[in-house]
Every structure is written in structure tokens, then in C-alpha cells.
């Protein structure tokens, strides 16, 4: 597993945020970039058995890795475990703390790890394009830029947009809501037929909207119907990488946008798509204000059950 560890070490050396730890000085959090060091890879082996038994064992390995905590003040905040099912059959488990990564970043890490590993296996020295900036540079730039008149304009938009918002959707449930959320919900997956997707794309093009806006409008129709409300508010993640030089960086860039839509007046679905489009474009244009800042300023009623 030496080659895989070497490849991961190259990626971690390349991205300062992957070797950053978060401590505390005089009651305030601080981040410290550690020097680049080799990253270990843990190899665990199954005890044999049928394919089904080995796969169940591998799922257990993944579950344990997901459940293992991180020490933010010591690190590392990225680890890699290889579960060997057979001579040529392995499961690679890469775990990173969310403070240093997001979904976009995972694609960056996997892409660079794959390229570096392939080059090393072939006996070549991996060559990756030099990073123009690091995540710390972005953090400093954001803090300096998001101040003064820029901050006032961003906050002014959201203050007006979210005036009087409750943000609570009372979905009908088949059992009482727990006083403290357990986060033990499940997930349902289904496929939208291709012809429905194409009709949705055609509608989006006709209304000068995106497929996301059309699907969001449909989702809000369902929420409005089941919750019996005319003011529908949902949160949606946004990549928040407005500059090209940020696209190849690893780090926590993602932000949450509050998307509010007035569905009153029995509008046609096309009209509703227009309302969603207007609200989404406004939110995207003001996506730089951190969601945490909104919560701090708006001081909404907090509820541990949600």
C-alpha cells in the first residue's frame, strides 16, 4: 500500500487545508497549517467466507470509519483505509472532516489521487498543475472583501427578502415529532422517467429558467399543498466558487441559500416557475453572505426538534 499512501501524501502536501488543524488561543479558534508529512494508509483484511459475507464485512468497515471521530486540534483530518476482500478486490475508504472539505472538493481529491496513483504505478513522477492560491488565501480574501459597503449590500438584500419569514414547514407526519431530533431518518430514491425530464427541460428553456428552478417549483407546490401554506421557504446548498482559480481547490466553500417563494393567488405553474426563477437569481447574486451570519443577525427561534 506504499504507492497509494505516497499518492495521498502528494495530495495532502498540495492542499494546505488537508493538513490544517483547529485549536484555541485565548478562547478564540485558530487554524494552524502543519508541515507536510507522509500519510499512512491502514490495510484491513477480511476473514474470508462467501462474497456476500465479505461484502457485509466491508460495509461494516465503512460504517466504523464513518463513525470514527476526528480531533480537530491534533489531526489528521483526512484518513484512508483499504479493506481487502481478495487478492485483486479492495474497497478504498477515504474519510475527511467536513470542516476541510465539501462535495466539490471530494471530486478534486479523488481526481488528483487517481492521477497521482496512476503515474506512480507507471513509474513516473506525478505532475499536477500548480495551485494559484490556497484555501487560507480565499478565507482572508473573503473576510476582507465581505465588509463595509459590500457587506451592507449583501445583508440588506437578505434582510428585506426574509422579512417576516417563519421558516417552519409543518409537514404532516404519522407520529409525533421528537423533542430532540435523532437524525435517524431514512432515504427514498426514485427515478424520474426520461420523457418527464425532457419536458421539464423544455419548459425551463421556454421560461428562461433552469431545470433546477423547474424542479424546485414542483417541490414547492408539493410542500405548499401538504403544509397548507402560501409562503414556502427551503434551504439549498450552493458551491460558492465564483472564481476560476477556486475550482481546483480543496476546502469548505459550500454555502446554504434560503430560497423563499410566495405561492399565493393560485398561480399557473409557469407563473410559479417565474417566481422561483426571480427568487433564485436574487439569492445566487447574493450567495456570498454566510448562512451562519444570517442566523446570527436574524435570530430565528431555535428548535432542537428540527
PDB file of C-alpha atoms in Angstrom:
ATOM      1  CA  UNK A   1       0.000   0.000   0.000  1.00  0.00           C
ATOM      2  CA  UNK A   2       3.044   2.231  -0.166  1.00  0.00           C
ATOM      3  CA  UNK A   3       2.173   3.687  -3.569  1.00  0.00           C
ATOM      4  CA  UNK A   4      -1.360   4.651  -2.527  1.00  0.00           C
ATOM      5  CA  UNK A   5      -0.025   6.296   0.611  1.00  0.00           C
ATOM      6  CA  UNK A   6       2.547   8.182  -1.428  1.00  0.00           C
ATOM      7  CA  UNK A   7      -0.164   9.392  -3.799  1.00  0.00           C
ATOM      8  CA  UNK A   8      -2.346  10.584  -0.924  1.00  0.00           C
ATOM      9  CA  UNK A   9       0.658  12.283   0.682  1.00  0.00           C
ATOM     10  CA  UNK A  10       1.194  14.255  -2.534  1.00  0.00           C
ATOM     11  CA  UNK A  11      -2.418  15.442  -2.495  1.00  0.00           C
ATOM     12  CA  UNK A  12      -2.273  16.401   1.192  1.00  0.00           C
ATOM     13  CA  UNK A  13       1.025  18.229   0.666  1.00  0.00           C
ATOM     14  CA  UNK A  14      -0.520  20.078  -2.278  1.00  0.00           C
ATOM     15  CA  UNK A  15      -3.596  21.311  -0.370  1.00  0.00           C
ATOM     16  CA  UNK A  16      -2.721  23.103   2.870  1.00  0.00           C
ATOM     17  CA  UNK A  17      -6.264  22.753   4.191  1.00  0.00           C
ATOM     18  CA  UNK A  18      -5.878  18.960   4.363  1.00  0.00           C
ATOM     19  CA  UNK A  19      -3.040  19.374   6.862  1.00  0.00           C
ATOM     20  CA  UNK A  20      -4.648  22.179   8.841  1.00  0.00           C
ATOM     21  CA  UNK A  21      -5.735  21.728  12.458  1.00  0.00           C
ATOM     22  CA  UNK A  22      -8.017  23.942  14.519  1.00  0.00           C
ATOM     23  CA  UNK A  23      -7.075  24.861  18.047  1.00  0.00           C
ATOM     24  CA  UNK A  24      -7.951  27.582  20.523  1.00  0.00           C
ATOM     25  CA  UNK A  25      -5.977  30.576  21.784  1.00  0.00           C
ATOM     26  CA  UNK A  26      -7.426  32.815  24.495  1.00  0.00           C
ATOM     27  CA  UNK A  27     -10.883  31.411  23.832  1.00  0.00           C
ATOM     28  CA  UNK A  28     -10.779  32.053  20.087  1.00  0.00           C
ATOM     29  CA  UNK A  29     -10.386  29.401  17.373  1.00  0.00           C
ATOM     30  CA  UNK A  30      -7.215  29.443  15.297  1.00  0.00           C
ATOM     31  CA  UNK A  31      -6.078  27.381  12.355  1.00  0.00           C
ATOM     32  CA  UNK A  32      -2.563  26.025  12.061  1.00  0.00           C
ATOM     33  CA  UNK A  33      -1.108  24.575   8.868  1.00  0.00           C
ATOM     34  CA  UNK A  34       1.108  21.629   9.722  1.00  0.00           C
ATOM     35  CA  UNK A  35       4.221  20.748   7.705  1.00  0.00           C
ATOM     36  CA  UNK A  36       3.789  18.094   5.024  1.00  0.00           C
ATOM     37  CA  UNK A  37       4.433  14.572   6.263  1.00  0.00           C
ATOM     38  CA  UNK A  38       3.807  11.104   4.812  1.00  0.00           C
ATOM     39  CA  UNK A  39       0.208   9.979   5.223  1.00  0.00           C
ATOM     40  CA  UNK A  40      -0.328   6.457   6.457  1.00  0.00           C
ATOM     41  CA  UNK A  41      -2.796   4.063   4.878  1.00  0.00           C
ATOM     42  CA  UNK A  42      -4.424   1.408   7.051  1.00  0.00           C
ATOM     43  CA  UNK A  43      -4.923  -2.011   5.473  1.00  0.00           C
ATOM     44  CA  UNK A  44      -7.510  -4.370   6.936  1.00  0.00           C
ATOM     45  CA  UNK A  45      -8.266  -7.835   5.610  1.00  0.00           C
ATOM     46  CA  UNK A  46     -11.445  -9.874   5.635  1.00  0.00           C
ATOM     47  CA  UNK A  47     -11.523 -13.256   7.252  1.00  0.00           C
ATOM     48  CA  UNK A  48     -12.643 -14.927   4.053  1.00  0.00           C
ATOM     49  CA  UNK A  49     -16.053 -16.501   3.531  1.00  0.00           C
ATOM     50  CA  UNK A  50     -18.522 -16.068   0.698  1.00  0.00           C
ATOM     51  CA  UNK A  51     -18.696 -12.928  -1.422  1.00  0.00           C
ATOM     52  CA  UNK A  52     -21.812 -11.849   0.454  1.00  0.00           C
ATOM     53  CA  UNK A  53     -20.063 -12.279   3.791  1.00  0.00           C
ATOM     54  CA  UNK A  54     -17.016 -10.336   2.633  1.00  0.00           C
ATOM     55  CA  UNK A  55     -19.180  -7.512   1.286  1.00  0.00           C
ATOM     56  CA  UNK A  56     -21.066  -7.355   4.580  1.00  0.00           C
ATOM     57  CA  UNK A  57     -17.707  -7.162   6.358  1.00  0.00           C
ATOM     58  CA  UNK A  58     -16.611  -4.334   4.030  1.00  0.00           C
ATOM     59  CA  UNK A  59     -19.817  -2.418   4.761  1.00  0.00           C
ATOM     60  CA  UNK A  60     -19.011  -2.796   8.440  1.00  0.00           C
ATOM     61  CA  UNK A  61     -15.542  -1.323   7.840  1.00  0.00           C
ATOM     62  CA  UNK A  62     -17.111   1.651   6.048  1.00  0.00           C
ATOM     63  CA  UNK A  63     -19.608   2.120   8.872  1.00  0.00           C
ATOM     64  CA  UNK A  64     -16.883   2.128  11.506  1.00  0.00           C
ATOM     65  CA  UNK A  65     -14.830   4.636   9.540  1.00  0.00           C
ATOM     66  CA  UNK A  66     -17.796   6.952   9.145  1.00  0.00           C
ATOM     67  CA  UNK A  67     -18.466   6.694  12.877  1.00  0.00           C
ATOM     68  CA  UNK A  68     -14.901   7.443  13.951  1.00  0.00           C
ATOM     69  CA  UNK A  69     -14.436  10.968  15.202  1.00  0.00           C
ATOM     70  CA  UNK A  70     -11.674  13.464  14.481  1.00  0.00           C
ATOM     71  CA  UNK A  71      -9.608  15.541  16.899  1.00  0.00           C
ATOM     72  CA  UNK A  72      -9.686  18.950  15.224  1.00  0.00           C
ATOM     73  CA  UNK A  73      -6.817  20.263  17.330  1.00  0.00           C
ATOM     74  CA  UNK A  74      -4.433  17.413  16.527  1.00  0.00           C
ATOM     75  CA  UNK A  75      -5.457  15.940  13.180  1.00  0.00           C
ATOM     76  CA  UNK A  76      -5.070  14.463  10.716  1.00  0.00           C
ATOM     77  CA  UNK A  77      -8.476  15.412   9.333  1.00  0.00           C
ATOM     78  CA  UNK A  78      -8.170  13.011   6.416  1.00  0.00           C
ATOM     79  CA  UNK A  79      -7.582   9.266   6.611  1.00  0.00           C
ATOM     80  CA  UNK A  80      -7.591   6.369   4.202  1.00  0.00           C
ATOM     81  CA  UNK A  81      -8.395   2.728   4.899  1.00  0.00           C
ATOM     82  CA  UNK A  82      -8.177  -0.105   2.386  1.00  0.00           C
ATOM     83  CA  UNK A  83     -10.342  -3.162   3.028  1.00  0.00           C
ATOM     84  CA  UNK A  84      -9.009  -6.199   1.200  1.00  0.00           C
ATOM     85  CA  UNK A  85     -11.706  -8.643   0.122  1.00  0.00           C
ATOM     86  CA  UNK A  86      -9.400 -10.689  -2.077  1.00  0.00           C
ATOM     87  CA  UNK A  87      -6.127 -10.610  -3.982  1.00  0.00           C
ATOM     88  CA  UNK A  88      -7.481  -8.212  -6.612  1.00  0.00           C
ATOM     89  CA  UNK A  89     -10.583  -6.942  -4.820  1.00  0.00           C
ATOM     90  CA  UNK A  90     -10.408  -3.970  -2.454  1.00  0.00           C
ATOM     91  CA  UNK A  91     -12.641  -1.267  -1.020  1.00  0.00           C
ATOM     92  CA  UNK A  92     -10.991   2.122  -0.506  1.00  0.00           C
ATOM     93  CA  UNK A  93     -12.483   4.285   2.246  1.00  0.00           C
ATOM     94  CA  UNK A  94     -11.390   7.931   2.229  1.00  0.00           C
ATOM     95  CA  UNK A  95     -12.754   9.928   5.152  1.00  0.00           C
ATOM     96  CA  UNK A  96     -12.383  13.702   5.553  1.00  0.00           C
ATOM     97  CA  UNK A  97     -13.833  16.046   8.170  1.00  0.00           C
ATOM     98  CA  UNK A  98     -16.414  18.441   6.748  1.00  0.00           C
ATOM     99  CA  UNK A  99     -14.513  21.438   8.130  1.00  0.00           C
ATOM    100  CA  UNK A 100     -11.880  20.969   5.404  1.00  0.00           C
ATOM    101  CA  UNK A 101     -13.948  19.638   2.520  1.00  0.00           C
ATOM    102  CA  UNK A 102     -17.255  19.687   0.668  1.00  0.00           C
ATOM    103  CA  UNK A 103     -18.841  17.629  -2.110  1.00  0.00           C
ATOM    104  CA  UNK A 104     -17.000  19.541  -4.855  1.00  0.00           C
ATOM    105  CA  UNK A 105     -13.705  19.058  -3.012  1.00  0.00           C
ATOM    106  CA  UNK A 106     -14.234  15.307  -2.844  1.00  0.00           C
ATOM    107  CA  UNK A 107     -14.223  15.204  -6.627  1.00  0.00           C
ATOM    108  CA  UNK A 108     -10.979  17.198  -6.653  1.00  0.00           C
ATOM    109  CA  UNK A 109      -9.317  14.866  -4.143  1.00  0.00           C
ATOM    110  CA  UNK A 110     -10.398  11.673  -5.886  1.00  0.00           C
ATOM    111  CA  UNK A 111      -9.315  13.030  -9.259  1.00  0.00           C
ATOM    112  CA  UNK A 112      -5.863  14.061  -8.080  1.00  0.00           C
ATOM    113  CA  UNK A 113      -5.414  10.885  -6.032  1.00  0.00           C
ATOM    114  CA  UNK A 114      -6.265   8.741  -9.062  1.00  0.00           C
ATOM    115  CA  UNK A 115      -3.895  10.631 -11.352  1.00  0.00           C
ATOM    116  CA  UNK A 116      -1.024  10.571  -8.857  1.00  0.00           C
ATOM    117  CA  UNK A 117      -1.530   6.863  -8.159  1.00  0.00           C
ATOM    118  CA  UNK A 118      -1.635   6.041 -11.869  1.00  0.00           C
ATOM    119  CA  UNK A 119       1.572   7.944 -12.537  1.00  0.00           C
ATOM    120  CA  UNK A 120       3.400   6.328  -9.622  1.00  0.00           C
ATOM    121  CA  UNK A 121       2.281   2.848 -10.633  1.00  0.00           C
ATOM    122  CA  UNK A 122       3.624   3.561 -14.122  1.00  0.00           C
ATOM    123  CA  UNK A 123       6.971   4.582 -12.648  1.00  0.00           C
ATOM    124  CA  UNK A 124       6.556   8.263 -13.459  1.00  0.00           C
ATOM    125  CA  UNK A 125       6.716  11.317 -11.246  1.00  0.00           C
ATOM    126  CA  UNK A 126       3.212  12.812 -10.875  1.00  0.00           C
ATOM    127  CA  UNK A 127       2.932  16.332 -12.298  1.00  0.00           C
ATOM    128  CA  UNK A 128      -0.119  18.304 -11.184  1.00  0.00           C
ATOM    129  CA  UNK A 129      -0.793  21.878 -12.217  1.00  0.00           C
ATOM    130  CA  UNK A 130       0.412  24.383  -9.626  1.00  0.00           C
ATOM    131  CA  UNK A 131      -2.337  25.810  -7.433  1.00  0.00           C
ATOM    132  CA  UNK A 132      -2.653  29.595  -7.836  1.00  0.00           C
ATOM    133  CA  UNK A 133      -3.984  30.047  -4.283  1.00  0.00           C
ATOM    134  CA  UNK A 134      -4.697  28.049  -1.140  1.00  0.00           C
ATOM    135  CA  UNK A 135      -7.896  27.863   0.889  1.00  0.00           C
ATOM    136  CA  UNK A 136      -6.384  30.141   3.521  1.00  0.00           C
ATOM    137  CA  UNK A 137      -5.912  32.818   0.850  1.00  0.00           C
ATOM    138  CA  UNK A 138      -9.596  32.551  -0.021  1.00  0.00           C
ATOM    139  CA  UNK A 139     -10.597  32.821   3.655  1.00  0.00           C
ATOM    140  CA  UNK A 140      -8.537  36.001   4.106  1.00  0.00           C
ATOM    141  CA  UNK A 141      -9.859  37.480   0.862  1.00  0.00           C
ATOM    142  CA  UNK A 142     -13.465  36.697   1.793  1.00  0.00           C
ATOM    143  CA  UNK A 143     -13.109  38.297   5.217  1.00  0.00           C
ATOM    144  CA  UNK A 144     -11.557  41.455   3.757  1.00  0.00           C
ATOM    145  CA  UNK A 145     -13.981  41.701   0.827  1.00  0.00           C
ATOM    146  CA  UNK A 146     -17.131  40.928   2.792  1.00  0.00           C
ATOM    147  CA  UNK A 147     -17.084  44.105   4.826  1.00  0.00           C
ATOM    148  CA  UNK A 148     -18.138  47.732   4.587  1.00  0.00           C
ATOM    149  CA  UNK A 149     -20.451  48.576   1.695  1.00  0.00           C
ATOM    150  CA  UNK A 150     -20.286  45.057   0.241  1.00  0.00           C
ATOM    151  CA  UNK A 151     -21.460  43.501   3.495  1.00  0.00           C
ATOM    152  CA  UNK A 152     -24.151  46.157   3.876  1.00  0.00           C
ATOM    153  CA  UNK A 153     -25.488  45.471   0.374  1.00  0.00           C
ATOM    154  CA  UNK A 154     -25.476  41.693   0.846  1.00  0.00           C
ATOM    155  CA  UNK A 155     -27.136  41.897   4.262  1.00  0.00           C
ATOM    156  CA  UNK A 156     -29.635  44.479   3.056  1.00  0.00           C
ATOM    157  CA  UNK A 157     -30.889  42.118   0.357  1.00  0.00           C
ATOM    158  CA  UNK A 158     -31.397  39.209   2.745  1.00  0.00           C
ATOM    159  CA  UNK A 159     -32.885  41.363   5.483  1.00  0.00           C
ATOM    160  CA  UNK A 160     -35.574  42.554   3.079  1.00  0.00           C
ATOM    161  CA  UNK A 161     -36.021  39.187   1.371  1.00  0.00           C
ATOM    162  CA  UNK A 162     -36.530  37.282   4.634  1.00  0.00           C
ATOM    163  CA  UNK A 163     -38.589  39.882   6.492  1.00  0.00           C
ATOM    164  CA  UNK A 164     -41.371  38.163   8.436  1.00  0.00           C
ATOM    165  CA  UNK A 165     -40.271  34.682   7.443  1.00  0.00           C
ATOM    166  CA  UNK A 166     -41.066  31.810   9.794  1.00  0.00           C
ATOM    167  CA  UNK A 167     -39.082  29.121   8.027  1.00  0.00           C
ATOM    168  CA  UNK A 168     -41.128  26.343   9.653  1.00  0.00           C
ATOM    169  CA  UNK A 169     -42.994  23.901   7.444  1.00  0.00           C
ATOM    170  CA  UNK A 170     -45.335  21.658   9.410  1.00  0.00           C
ATOM    171  CA  UNK A 171     -45.265  18.513   7.323  1.00  0.00           C
ATOM    172  CA  UNK A 172     -47.960  16.051   8.367  1.00  0.00           C
ATOM    173  CA  UNK A 173     -46.338  13.030   9.994  1.00  0.00           C
ATOM    174  CA  UNK A 174     -47.543   9.617  11.060  1.00  0.00           C
ATOM    175  CA  UNK A 175     -46.062  10.055  14.531  1.00  0.00           C
ATOM    176  CA  UNK A 176     -45.226  12.937  16.910  1.00  0.00           C
ATOM    177  CA  UNK A 177     -42.011  14.852  16.318  1.00  0.00           C
ATOM    178  CA  UNK A 178     -39.341  14.000  18.892  1.00  0.00           C
ATOM    179  CA  UNK A 179     -38.416  16.875  21.258  1.00  0.00           C
ATOM    180  CA  UNK A 180     -34.785  16.499  20.118  1.00  0.00           C
ATOM    181  CA  UNK A 181     -34.010  15.419  16.560  1.00  0.00           C
ATOM    182  CA  UNK A 182     -32.444  11.947  16.395  1.00  0.00           C
ATOM    183  CA  UNK A 183     -31.167  12.269  12.805  1.00  0.00           C
ATOM    184  CA  UNK A 184     -32.251   8.657  12.246  1.00  0.00           C
ATOM    185  CA  UNK A 185     -34.300   9.375   9.166  1.00  0.00           C
ATOM    186  CA  UNK A 186     -34.162   7.230   6.069  1.00  0.00           C
ATOM    187  CA  UNK A 187     -33.833   7.981   2.395  1.00  0.00           C
ATOM    188  CA  UNK A 188     -36.043   7.227  -0.573  1.00  0.00           C
ATOM    189  CA  UNK A 189     -34.766   7.080  -4.133  1.00  0.00           C
ATOM    190  CA  UNK A 190     -36.721   7.043  -7.351  1.00  0.00           C
ATOM    191  CA  UNK A 191     -36.058   7.708 -10.995  1.00  0.00           C
ATOM    192  CA  UNK A 192     -37.884  10.343 -12.994  1.00  0.00           C
ATOM    193  CA  UNK A 193     -38.787   8.973 -16.441  1.00  0.00           C
ATOM    194  CA  UNK A 194     -36.622  10.365 -19.236  1.00  0.00           C
ATOM    195  CA  UNK A 195     -39.596  11.824 -21.106  1.00  0.00           C
ATOM    196  CA  UNK A 196     -40.661  13.771 -17.998  1.00  0.00           C
ATOM    197  CA  UNK A 197     -37.149  15.154 -17.614  1.00  0.00           C
ATOM    198  CA  UNK A 198     -37.101  16.249 -21.247  1.00  0.00           C
ATOM    199  CA  UNK A 199     -40.460  18.003 -20.879  1.00  0.00           C
ATOM    200  CA  UNK A 200     -39.163  19.735 -17.746  1.00  0.00           C
ATOM    201  CA  UNK A 201     -36.052  20.860 -19.659  1.00  0.00           C
ATOM    202  CA  UNK A 202     -38.233  22.164 -22.482  1.00  0.00           C
ATOM    203  CA  UNK A 203     -40.392  24.099 -20.012  1.00  0.00           C
ATOM    204  CA  UNK A 204     -37.280  25.550 -18.377  1.00  0.00           C
ATOM    205  CA  UNK A 205     -35.949  26.722 -21.739  1.00  0.00           C
ATOM    206  CA  UNK A 206     -39.303  28.227 -22.656  1.00  0.00           C
ATOM    207  CA  UNK A 207     -39.453  30.151 -19.352  1.00  0.00           C
ATOM    208  CA  UNK A 208     -35.794  31.237 -19.496  1.00  0.00           C
ATOM    209  CA  UNK A 209     -35.150  29.164 -16.393  1.00  0.00           C
ATOM    210  CA  UNK A 210     -33.030  26.162 -15.438  1.00  0.00           C
ATOM    211  CA  UNK A 211     -34.041  22.576 -14.746  1.00  0.00           C
ATOM    212  CA  UNK A 212     -33.219  23.215 -11.082  1.00  0.00           C
ATOM    213  CA  UNK A 213     -35.750  26.062 -10.983  1.00  0.00           C
ATOM    214  CA  UNK A 214     -38.496  23.944 -12.570  1.00  0.00           C
ATOM    215  CA  UNK A 215     -37.900  21.050 -10.168  1.00  0.00           C
ATOM    216  CA  UNK A 216     -37.743  23.460  -7.220  1.00  0.00           C
ATOM    217  CA  UNK A 217     -41.078  24.939  -8.282  1.00  0.00           C
ATOM    218  CA  UNK A 218     -42.616  21.456  -8.391  1.00  0.00           C
ATOM    219  CA  UNK A 219     -41.165  20.656  -4.981  1.00  0.00           C
ATOM    220  CA  UNK A 220     -42.602  23.860  -3.552  1.00  0.00           C
ATOM    221  CA  UNK A 221     -46.043  23.062  -4.981  1.00  0.00           C
ATOM    222  CA  UNK A 222     -45.984  19.769  -3.073  1.00  0.00           C
ATOM    223  CA  UNK A 223     -44.780  21.439   0.142  1.00  0.00           C
ATOM    224  CA  UNK A 224     -47.426  24.162  -0.117  1.00  0.00           C
ATOM    225  CA  UNK A 225     -50.162  21.584  -0.655  1.00  0.00           C
ATOM    226  CA  UNK A 226     -49.194  19.272   2.202  1.00  0.00           C
ATOM    227  CA  UNK A 227     -48.309  22.042   4.663  1.00  0.00           C
ATOM    228  CA  UNK A 228     -51.217  24.309   3.773  1.00  0.00           C
ATOM    229  CA  UNK A 229     -49.066  27.438   3.420  1.00  0.00           C
ATOM    230  CA  UNK A 230     -48.560  30.175   0.836  1.00  0.00           C
ATOM    231  CA  UNK A 231     -45.043  31.149   1.907  1.00  0.00           C
ATOM    232  CA  UNK A 232     -42.628  28.307   1.182  1.00  0.00           C
ATOM    233  CA  UNK A 233     -39.026  28.507   2.381  1.00  0.00           C
ATOM    234  CA  UNK A 234     -36.388  25.841   1.724  1.00  0.00           C
ATOM    235  CA  UNK A 235     -32.632  25.722   2.003  1.00  0.00           C
ATOM    236  CA  UNK A 236     -30.375  24.727  -0.858  1.00  0.00           C
ATOM    237  CA  UNK A 237     -26.601  24.276  -0.985  1.00  0.00           C
ATOM    238  CA  UNK A 238     -24.530  26.316  -3.441  1.00  0.00           C
ATOM    239  CA  UNK A 239     -20.932  25.604  -4.466  1.00  0.00           C
ATOM    240  CA  UNK A 240     -19.876  29.227  -3.760  1.00  0.00           C
ATOM    241  CA  UNK A 241     -16.818  29.134  -6.028  1.00  0.00           C
ATOM    242  CA  UNK A 242     -17.278  32.305  -8.075  1.00  0.00           C
ATOM    243  CA  UNK A 243     -13.708  32.495  -9.413  1.00  0.00           C
ATOM    244  CA  UNK A 244     -11.952  30.053 -11.733  1.00  0.00           C
ATOM    245  CA  UNK A 245      -8.883  29.747  -9.509  1.00  0.00           C
ATOM    246  CA  UNK A 246     -11.080  28.275  -6.760  1.00  0.00           C
ATOM    247  CA  UNK A 247     -12.370  25.379  -8.862  1.00  0.00           C
ATOM    248  CA  UNK A 248      -9.348  23.136  -8.252  1.00  0.00           C
ATOM    249  CA  UNK A 249      -9.071  23.852  -4.524  1.00  0.00           C
ATOM    250  CA  UNK A 250      -9.999  21.587  -1.647  1.00  0.00           C
ATOM    251  CA  UNK A 251     -11.838  23.282   1.200  1.00  0.00           C
ATOM    252  CA  UNK A 252     -15.207  24.080   2.718  1.00  0.00           C
ATOM    253  CA  UNK A 253     -16.622  26.614   0.266  1.00  0.00           C
ATOM    254  CA  UNK A 254     -20.242  25.483   0.234  1.00  0.00           C
ATOM    255  CA  UNK A 255     -22.919  27.866   1.496  1.00  0.00           C
ATOM    256  CA  UNK A 256     -26.624  27.442   2.185  1.00  0.00           C
ATOM    257  CA  UNK A 257     -29.123  29.701   0.427  1.00  0.00           C
ATOM    258  CA  UNK A 258     -32.587  30.427   1.788  1.00  0.00           C
ATOM    259  CA  UNK A 259     -34.997  30.209  -1.158  1.00  0.00           C
ATOM    260  CA  UNK A 260     -38.362  31.837  -0.409  1.00  0.00           C
ATOM    261  CA  UNK A 261     -41.365  31.761  -2.727  1.00  0.00           C
ATOM    262  CA  UNK A 262     -44.838  33.271  -2.431  1.00  0.00           C
ATOM    263  CA  UNK A 263     -47.274  30.739  -3.913  1.00  0.00           C
ATOM    264  CA  UNK A 264     -50.436  32.712  -3.136  1.00  0.00           C
ATOM    265  CA  UNK A 265     -53.053  33.718  -5.679  1.00  0.00           C
ATOM    266  CA  UNK A 266     -53.414  30.315  -7.346  1.00  0.00           C
ATOM    267  CA  UNK A 267     -50.735  30.995  -9.992  1.00  0.00           C
ATOM    268  CA  UNK A 268     -50.249  28.780 -13.010  1.00  0.00           C
ATOM    269  CA  UNK A 269     -47.221  26.538 -12.840  1.00  0.00           C
ATOM    270  CA  UNK A 270     -45.487  28.659 -15.468  1.00  0.00           C
ATOM    271  CA  UNK A 271     -46.095  31.748 -13.346  1.00  0.00           C
ATOM    272  CA  UNK A 272     -44.768  29.935 -10.305  1.00  0.00           C
ATOM    273  CA  UNK A 273     -41.610  28.972 -12.203  1.00  0.00           C
ATOM    274  CA  UNK A 274     -41.182  32.696 -12.889  1.00  0.00           C
ATOM    275  CA  UNK A 275     -41.453  33.491  -9.176  1.00  0.00           C
ATOM    276  CA  UNK A 276     -38.974  30.759  -8.281  1.00  0.00           C
ATOM    277  CA  UNK A 277     -36.622  31.966 -11.012  1.00  0.00           C
ATOM    278  CA  UNK A 278     -36.698  35.542  -9.727  1.00  0.00           C
ATOM    279  CA  UNK A 279     -36.054  34.443  -6.160  1.00  0.00           C
ATOM    280  CA  UNK A 280     -33.281  32.034  -7.128  1.00  0.00           C
ATOM    281  CA  UNK A 281     -31.445  34.589  -9.270  1.00  0.00           C
ATOM    282  CA  UNK A 282     -31.564  37.104  -6.443  1.00  0.00           C
ATOM    283  CA  UNK A 283     -30.250  34.525  -3.989  1.00  0.00           C
ATOM    284  CA  UNK A 284     -27.461  33.444  -6.344  1.00  0.00           C
ATOM    285  CA  UNK A 285     -26.422  37.076  -6.797  1.00  0.00           C
ATOM    286  CA  UNK A 286     -26.103  37.386  -3.002  1.00  0.00           C
ATOM    287  CA  UNK A 287     -24.687  33.936  -2.222  1.00  0.00           C
ATOM    288  CA  UNK A 288     -21.503  35.244  -0.606  1.00  0.00           C
ATOM    289  CA  UNK A 289     -23.099  36.090   2.725  1.00  0.00           C
ATOM    290  CA  UNK A 290     -22.504  33.066   5.003  1.00  0.00           C
ATOM    291  CA  UNK A 291     -25.637  31.316   6.213  1.00  0.00           C
ATOM    292  CA  UNK A 292     -24.234  31.468   9.755  1.00  0.00           C
ATOM    293  CA  UNK A 293     -24.159  35.266   9.506  1.00  0.00           C
ATOM    294  CA  UNK A 294     -27.839  35.289   8.524  1.00  0.00           C
ATOM    295  CA  UNK A 295     -28.764  33.149  11.515  1.00  0.00           C
ATOM    296  CA  UNK A 296     -26.733  35.355  13.840  1.00  0.00           C
ATOM    297  CA  UNK A 297     -28.354  38.559  12.587  1.00  0.00           C
ATOM    298  CA  UNK A 298     -31.933  37.310  12.147  1.00  0.00           C
ATOM    299  CA  UNK A 299     -32.006  35.398  15.455  1.00  0.00           C
ATOM    300  CA  UNK A 300     -34.771  32.970  14.438  1.00  0.00           C
ATOM    301  CA  UNK A 301     -36.442  30.869  17.106  1.00  0.00           C
ATOM    302  CA  UNK A 302     -34.298  27.755  17.565  1.00  0.00           C
ATOM    303  CA  UNK A 303     -35.861  24.330  17.989  1.00  0.00           C
ATOM    304  CA  UNK A 304     -33.881  21.196  18.871  1.00  0.00           C
ATOM    305  CA  UNK A 305     -36.563  19.037  17.258  1.00  0.00           C
ATOM    306  CA  UNK A 306     -35.628  20.418  13.820  1.00  0.00           C
TER     307      UNK A 306
END
